[in-house]
Coordinates of C-alpha atoms in Angstrom, one line a residue:
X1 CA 3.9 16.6 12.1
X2 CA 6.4 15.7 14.9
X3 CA 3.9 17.4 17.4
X4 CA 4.3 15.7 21.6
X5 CA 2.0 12.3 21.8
X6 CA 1.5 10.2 25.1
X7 CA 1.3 7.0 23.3
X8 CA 2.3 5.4 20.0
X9 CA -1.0 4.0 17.6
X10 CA -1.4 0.6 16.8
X11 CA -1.7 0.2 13.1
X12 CA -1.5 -2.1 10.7
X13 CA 0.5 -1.5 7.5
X14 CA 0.3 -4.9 5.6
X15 CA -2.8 -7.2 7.0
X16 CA -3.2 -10.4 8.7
X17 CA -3.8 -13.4 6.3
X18 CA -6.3 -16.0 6.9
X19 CA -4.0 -18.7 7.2
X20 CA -2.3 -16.7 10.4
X21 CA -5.6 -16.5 12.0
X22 CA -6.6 -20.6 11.7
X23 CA -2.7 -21.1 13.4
X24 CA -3.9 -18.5 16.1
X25 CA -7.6 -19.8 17.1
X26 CA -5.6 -22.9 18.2
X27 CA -2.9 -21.2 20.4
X28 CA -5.3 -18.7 22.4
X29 CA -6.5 -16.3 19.8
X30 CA -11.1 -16.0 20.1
X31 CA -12.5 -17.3 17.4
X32 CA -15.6 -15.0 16.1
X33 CA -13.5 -12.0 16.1
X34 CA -11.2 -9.6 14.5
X35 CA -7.6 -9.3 15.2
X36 CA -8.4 -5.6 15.2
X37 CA -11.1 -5.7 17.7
X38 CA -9.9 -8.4 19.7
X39 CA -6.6 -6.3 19.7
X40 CA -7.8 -3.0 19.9
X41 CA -5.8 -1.9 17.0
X42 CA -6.4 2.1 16.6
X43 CA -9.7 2.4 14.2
X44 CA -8.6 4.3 10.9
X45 CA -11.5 5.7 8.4
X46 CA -10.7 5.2 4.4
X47 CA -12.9 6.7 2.1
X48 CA -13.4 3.6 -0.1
X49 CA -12.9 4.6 -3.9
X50 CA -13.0 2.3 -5.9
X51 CA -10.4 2.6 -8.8
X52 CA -10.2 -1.1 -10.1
X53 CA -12.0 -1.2 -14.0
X54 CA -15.6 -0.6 -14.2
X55 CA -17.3 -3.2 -15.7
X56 CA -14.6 -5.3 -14.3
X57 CA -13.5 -8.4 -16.0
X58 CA -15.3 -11.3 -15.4
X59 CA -13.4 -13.8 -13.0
X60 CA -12.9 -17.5 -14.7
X61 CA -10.8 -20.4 -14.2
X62 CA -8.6 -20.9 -17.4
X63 CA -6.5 -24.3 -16.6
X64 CA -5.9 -26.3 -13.4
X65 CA -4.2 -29.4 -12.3
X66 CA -3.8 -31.3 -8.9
X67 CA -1.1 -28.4 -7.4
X68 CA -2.2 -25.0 -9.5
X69 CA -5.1 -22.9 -11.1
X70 CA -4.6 -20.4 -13.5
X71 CA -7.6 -17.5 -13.5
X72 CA -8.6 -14.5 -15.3
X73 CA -8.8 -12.0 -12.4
X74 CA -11.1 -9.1 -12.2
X75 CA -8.3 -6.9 -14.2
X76 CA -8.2 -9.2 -16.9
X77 CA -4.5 -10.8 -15.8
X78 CA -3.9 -14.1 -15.8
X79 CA -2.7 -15.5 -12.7
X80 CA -1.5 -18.7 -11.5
X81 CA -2.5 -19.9 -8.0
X82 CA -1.8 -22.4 -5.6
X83 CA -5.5 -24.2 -5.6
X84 CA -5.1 -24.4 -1.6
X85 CA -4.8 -21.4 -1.2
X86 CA -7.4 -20.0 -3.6
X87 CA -9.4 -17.9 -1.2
X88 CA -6.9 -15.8 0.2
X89 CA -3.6 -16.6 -1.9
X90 CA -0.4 -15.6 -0.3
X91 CA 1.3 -17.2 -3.7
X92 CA 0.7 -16.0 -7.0
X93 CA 2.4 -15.4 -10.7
X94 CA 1.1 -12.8 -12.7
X95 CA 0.9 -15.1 -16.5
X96 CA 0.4 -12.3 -18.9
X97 CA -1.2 -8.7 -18.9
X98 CA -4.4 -7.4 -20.1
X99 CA -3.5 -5.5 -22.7
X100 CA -0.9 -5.3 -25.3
X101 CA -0.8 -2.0 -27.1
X102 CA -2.2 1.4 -28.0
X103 CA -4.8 0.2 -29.2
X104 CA -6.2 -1.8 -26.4
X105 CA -5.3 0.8 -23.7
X106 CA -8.6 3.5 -25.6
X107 CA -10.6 0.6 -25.0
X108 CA -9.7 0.1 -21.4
X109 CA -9.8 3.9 -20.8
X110 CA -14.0 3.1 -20.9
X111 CA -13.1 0.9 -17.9
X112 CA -11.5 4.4 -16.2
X113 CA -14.1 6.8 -15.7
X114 CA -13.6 8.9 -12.8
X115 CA -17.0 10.2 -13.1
X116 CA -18.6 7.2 -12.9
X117 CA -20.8 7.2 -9.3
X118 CA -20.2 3.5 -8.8
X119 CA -16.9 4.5 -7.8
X120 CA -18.1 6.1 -4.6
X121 CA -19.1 4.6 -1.3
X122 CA -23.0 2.9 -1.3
X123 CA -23.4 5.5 1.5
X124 CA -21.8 8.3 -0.3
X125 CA -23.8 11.5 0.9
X126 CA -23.4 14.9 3.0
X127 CA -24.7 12.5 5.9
X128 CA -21.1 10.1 4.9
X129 CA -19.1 14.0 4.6
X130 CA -20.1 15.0 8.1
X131 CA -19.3 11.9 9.2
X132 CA -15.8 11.9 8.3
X133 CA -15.7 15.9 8.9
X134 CA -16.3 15.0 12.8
X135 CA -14.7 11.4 13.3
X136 CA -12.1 11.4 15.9
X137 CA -10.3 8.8 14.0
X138 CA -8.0 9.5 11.2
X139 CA -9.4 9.8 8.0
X140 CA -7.2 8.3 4.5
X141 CA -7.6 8.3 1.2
X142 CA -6.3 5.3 -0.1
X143 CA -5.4 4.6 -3.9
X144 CA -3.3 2.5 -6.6
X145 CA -0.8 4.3 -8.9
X146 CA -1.5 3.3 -12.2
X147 CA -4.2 1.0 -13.8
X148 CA -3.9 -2.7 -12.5
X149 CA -2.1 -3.0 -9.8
X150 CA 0.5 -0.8 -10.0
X151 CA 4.5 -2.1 -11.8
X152 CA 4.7 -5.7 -10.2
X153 CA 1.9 -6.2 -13.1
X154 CA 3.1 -3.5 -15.6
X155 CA 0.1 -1.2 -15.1
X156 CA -1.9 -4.0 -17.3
X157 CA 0.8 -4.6 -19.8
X158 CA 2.8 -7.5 -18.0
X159 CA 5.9 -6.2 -15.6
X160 CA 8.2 -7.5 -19.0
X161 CA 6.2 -5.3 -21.5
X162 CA 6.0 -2.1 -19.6
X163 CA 9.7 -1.9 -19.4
X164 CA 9.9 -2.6 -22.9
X165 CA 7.8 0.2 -23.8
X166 CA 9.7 2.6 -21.6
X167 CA 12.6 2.9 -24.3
X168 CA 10.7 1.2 -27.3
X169 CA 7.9 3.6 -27.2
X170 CA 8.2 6.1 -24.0
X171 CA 4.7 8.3 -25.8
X172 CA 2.9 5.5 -24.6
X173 CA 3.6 5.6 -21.0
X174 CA 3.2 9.1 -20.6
X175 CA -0.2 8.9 -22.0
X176 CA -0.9 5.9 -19.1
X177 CA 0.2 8.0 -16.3
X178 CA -1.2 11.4 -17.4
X179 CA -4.4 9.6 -17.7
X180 CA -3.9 7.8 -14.2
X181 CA -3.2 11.2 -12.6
X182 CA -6.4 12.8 -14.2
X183 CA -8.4 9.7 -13.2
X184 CA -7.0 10.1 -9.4
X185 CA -7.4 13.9 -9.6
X186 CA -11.2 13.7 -10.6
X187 CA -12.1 10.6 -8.8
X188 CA -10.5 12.3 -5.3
X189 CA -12.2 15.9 -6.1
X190 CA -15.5 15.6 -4.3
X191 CA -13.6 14.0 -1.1
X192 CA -10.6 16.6 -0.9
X193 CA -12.5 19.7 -1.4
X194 CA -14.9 18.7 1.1
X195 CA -11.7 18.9 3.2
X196 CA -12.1 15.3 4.9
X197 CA -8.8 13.7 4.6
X198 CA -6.0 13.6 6.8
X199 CA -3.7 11.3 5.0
X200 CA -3.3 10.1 1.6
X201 CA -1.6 6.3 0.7
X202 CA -0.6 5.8 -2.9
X203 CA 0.3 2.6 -3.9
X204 CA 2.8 1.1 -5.8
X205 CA 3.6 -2.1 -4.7
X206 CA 7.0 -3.9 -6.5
X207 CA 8.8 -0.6 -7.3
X208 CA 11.4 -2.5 -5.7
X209 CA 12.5 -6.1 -4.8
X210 CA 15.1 -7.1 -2.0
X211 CA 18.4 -5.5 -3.4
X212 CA 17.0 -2.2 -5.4
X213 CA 14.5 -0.6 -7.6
X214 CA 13.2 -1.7 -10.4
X215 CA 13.4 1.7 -12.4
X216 CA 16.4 4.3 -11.9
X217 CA 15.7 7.9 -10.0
X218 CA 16.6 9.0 -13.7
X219 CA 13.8 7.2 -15.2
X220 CA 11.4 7.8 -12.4
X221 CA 11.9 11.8 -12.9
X222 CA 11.5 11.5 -16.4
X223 CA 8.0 8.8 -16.1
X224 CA 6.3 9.0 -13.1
X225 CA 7.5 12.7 -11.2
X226 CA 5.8 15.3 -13.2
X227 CA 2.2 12.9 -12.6
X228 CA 2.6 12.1 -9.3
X229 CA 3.5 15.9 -8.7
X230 CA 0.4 16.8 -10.3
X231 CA -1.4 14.4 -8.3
X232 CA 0.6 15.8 -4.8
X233 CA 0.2 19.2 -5.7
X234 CA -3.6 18.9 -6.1
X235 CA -4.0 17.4 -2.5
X236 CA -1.8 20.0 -0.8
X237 CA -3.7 23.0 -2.3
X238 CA -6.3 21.5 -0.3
X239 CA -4.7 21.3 2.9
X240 CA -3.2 17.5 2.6
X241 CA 0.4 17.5 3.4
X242 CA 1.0 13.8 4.7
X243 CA 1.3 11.5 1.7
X244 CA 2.6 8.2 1.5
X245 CA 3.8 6.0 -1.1
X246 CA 3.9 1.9 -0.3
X247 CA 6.0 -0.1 -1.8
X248 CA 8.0 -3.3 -0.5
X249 CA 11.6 -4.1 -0.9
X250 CA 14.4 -1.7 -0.9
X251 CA 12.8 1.3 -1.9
X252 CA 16.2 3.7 -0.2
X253 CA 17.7 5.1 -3.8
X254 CA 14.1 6.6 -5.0
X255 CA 13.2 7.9 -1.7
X256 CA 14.7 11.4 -2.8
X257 CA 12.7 11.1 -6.6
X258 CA 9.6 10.5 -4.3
X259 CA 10.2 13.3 -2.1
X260 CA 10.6 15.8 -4.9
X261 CA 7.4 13.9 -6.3
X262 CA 5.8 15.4 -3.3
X263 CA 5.6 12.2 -0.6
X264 CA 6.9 12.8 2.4
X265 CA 5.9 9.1 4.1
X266 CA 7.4 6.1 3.5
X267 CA 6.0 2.1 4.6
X268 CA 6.1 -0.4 5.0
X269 CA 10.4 0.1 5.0
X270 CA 11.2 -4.1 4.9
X271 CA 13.8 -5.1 6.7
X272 CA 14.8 -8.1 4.7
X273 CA 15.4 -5.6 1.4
X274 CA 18.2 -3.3 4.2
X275 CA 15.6 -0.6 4.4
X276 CA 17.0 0.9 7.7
X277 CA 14.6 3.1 8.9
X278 CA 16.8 5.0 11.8
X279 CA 19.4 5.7 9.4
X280 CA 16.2 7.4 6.8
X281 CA 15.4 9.7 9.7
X282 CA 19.2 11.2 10.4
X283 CA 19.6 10.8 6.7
X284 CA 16.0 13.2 6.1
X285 CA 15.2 14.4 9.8
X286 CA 12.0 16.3 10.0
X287 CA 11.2 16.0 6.2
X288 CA 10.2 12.1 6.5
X289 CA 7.5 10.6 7.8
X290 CA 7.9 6.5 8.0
X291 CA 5.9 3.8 9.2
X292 CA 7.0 0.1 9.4
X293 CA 10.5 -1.3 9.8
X294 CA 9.3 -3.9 12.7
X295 CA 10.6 -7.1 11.0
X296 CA 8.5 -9.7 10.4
X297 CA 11.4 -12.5 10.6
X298 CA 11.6 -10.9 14.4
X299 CA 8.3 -12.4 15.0
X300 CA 8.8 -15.4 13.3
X301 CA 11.8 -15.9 15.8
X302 CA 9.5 -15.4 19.0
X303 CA 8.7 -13.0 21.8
X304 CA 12.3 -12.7 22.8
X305 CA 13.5 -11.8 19.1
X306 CA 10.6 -9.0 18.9
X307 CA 11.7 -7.4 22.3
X308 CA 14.9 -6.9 20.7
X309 CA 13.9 -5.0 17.3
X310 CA 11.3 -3.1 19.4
X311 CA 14.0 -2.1 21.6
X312 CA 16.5 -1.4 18.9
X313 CA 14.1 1.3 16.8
X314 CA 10.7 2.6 18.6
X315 CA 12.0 4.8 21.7
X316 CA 15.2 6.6 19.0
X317 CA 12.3 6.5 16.1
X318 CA 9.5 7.8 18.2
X319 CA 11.8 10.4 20.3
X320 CA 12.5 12.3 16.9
X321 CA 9.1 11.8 15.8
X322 CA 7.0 11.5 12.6
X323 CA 7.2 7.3 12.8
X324 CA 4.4 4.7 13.5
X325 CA 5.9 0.9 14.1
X326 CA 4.2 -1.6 12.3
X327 CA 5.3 -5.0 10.6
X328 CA 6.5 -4.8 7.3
X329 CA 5.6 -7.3 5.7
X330 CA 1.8 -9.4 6.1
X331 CA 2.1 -11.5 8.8
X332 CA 1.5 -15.4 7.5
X333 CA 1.0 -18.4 9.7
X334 CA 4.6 -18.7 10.4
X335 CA 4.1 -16.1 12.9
X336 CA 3.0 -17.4 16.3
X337 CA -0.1 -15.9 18.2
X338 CA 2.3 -15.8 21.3
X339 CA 5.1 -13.4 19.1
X340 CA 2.4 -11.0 17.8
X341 CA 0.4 -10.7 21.0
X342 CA 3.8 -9.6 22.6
X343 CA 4.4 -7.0 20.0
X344 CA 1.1 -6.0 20.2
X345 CA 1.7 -5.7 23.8
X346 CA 5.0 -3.7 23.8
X347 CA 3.3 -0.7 21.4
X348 CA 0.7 -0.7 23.8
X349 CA 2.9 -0.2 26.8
X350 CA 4.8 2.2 25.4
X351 CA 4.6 5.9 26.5
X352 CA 6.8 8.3 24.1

């Protein structure tokens, strides 16, 4: 880490929506392509596992009016959706969880086997292994922590029930997250010890909201550190020592938990929830790695506006090293194609 680059990459930490793209193909952006290719954001390889439940649940609509429609989603949650925006939602409740208690969670462990081949890549093969072996690009490994989607859902409980169950019956977590850190460890085996992987994402998305964390760096040690460890340690015996938890909001008073955890990067550091990423790099120096922190309400204000933040955090960011810009939060149609081109334009510019 922190070796001498000549430019900065161009990544993207929290995707492009749909909606963004119909705004753009009317203000200059080419219709028939990517906003990767057409961009020439820098090409990053993930080895896709696939850790969502096996058979999944089958998707159904449960109630709609004029406005909303409530599904059952492949996890089993219910979910309430905007109808016009049913395709790619950018608004969403989580209704209730999948399961409710002991007793359902064995039965959705059959949905969790790590063994299962359908997990792996159609393509999976020493032909896929070489491949990544020999790629120029980076290559990640890129998974949820905890069944569902990860605490904004409660691991499958409901986000009201799991932190419930963390004082009314704490047995019961622990047996979700040791599972969870078996199922990753198993699942990731055939990929790390081929020696692939460069970089490792776990994520965790709604650990936090705008003004802290959901859970306490005292409950975090006690719940998630000694799985998550077991999870880091695995992947550094094999040689993987850049791994990054995601989360969004202010995610600054369990940075240190996650450290001793074993993570050492941090995205995608929103702006919005006070995460100020030049004050985590004197705060950590050489110890973090961080990617993110270009704010997304800059681009919403127009090129001007993103000059400004790029000015204010890449060249003291990128001069100490170990940070990637990126926006921090997905960008939605309220971004103009003229504000994102010009960010796109300064990263490219820039020489470190």
């Amino acid at each position: 880490h922190h070796r001498p680059i000549d430019r900065i990459p161009l990544w993207d930490a929290e995707g492009i929506t749909e909606q963004a793209v119909r705004r753009w193909c009317r203000e200059g952006f080419l219709p028939g392509y990517t906003v990767h290719d057409f961009m020439r954001f820098d090409p990053v390889e993930y080895c896709g596992l696939d850790t969502m439940p096996i058979p999944t649940f089958v998707p159904r609509v449960v109630e709609e009016d004029d406005e909303w429609q409530t599904t059952i989603d492949p996890y089993g949650f219910t979910v309430r959706t905007l109808k016009a925006e049913a395709v790619a939602p950018t608004i969403y409740y989580y209704v209730r969880g999948s399961m409710f208690n002991r007793e359902d969670w064995e039965q959705m462990k059959r949905r969790y086997d790590p063994r299962d081949l359908r997990r792996y890549p159609r393509s999976w093969s020493p032909e896929l292994l070489d491949y990544w072996r020999t790629t120029a690009n980076p290559v990640g490994l890129r998974f949820e922590w905890g069944p569902g989607r990860s605490i904004k859902n409660g691991y499958m409980l409901g986000l009201e029930a799991f932190l419930e169950q963390l004082t009314d019956d704490p047995a019961f977590i622990h047996d979700i997250f040791e599972y969870w850190a078996e199922f990753i460890i198993e699942l990731a085996r055939p990929i790390v010890e081929a020696g692939v992987v460069d970089f490792v994402w776990i994520s965790e998305d709604g650990m936090a909201y705008k003004n802290s964390t959901l859970v306490s760096p005292q409950m975090y040690a006690t719940f998630w550190a000694p799985y998550v460890k077991r999870v880091t340690d695995f992947l550094r015996a094999h040689g993987i020592d850049v791994i990054g938890h995601y989360t969004s909001g202010n995610i600054t008073p369990l940075i240190p938990s996650f450290m001793e955890a074993g993570i050492n990067l941090f995205g995608p550091l929103e702006v919005a929830a006070d995460v100020d990423a030049v004050a985590l790099k004197k705060r950590f120096g050489r110890d973090i790695l961080l990617i993110g922190n270009i704010s997304r309400q800059a681009l919403m204000d127009g090129p001007e506006a993103v000059e400004r933040e790029f000015a204010a955090k890449v060249p003291e960011l990128t001069q100490q090293g170990g940070y990637i810009p990126a926006i921090d939060d997905m960008v939605l149609p309220d971004i103009s194609f003229e504000s994102f081109e010009r960010y796109v334009e300064l990263v490219r510019a820039y020489t470190v």
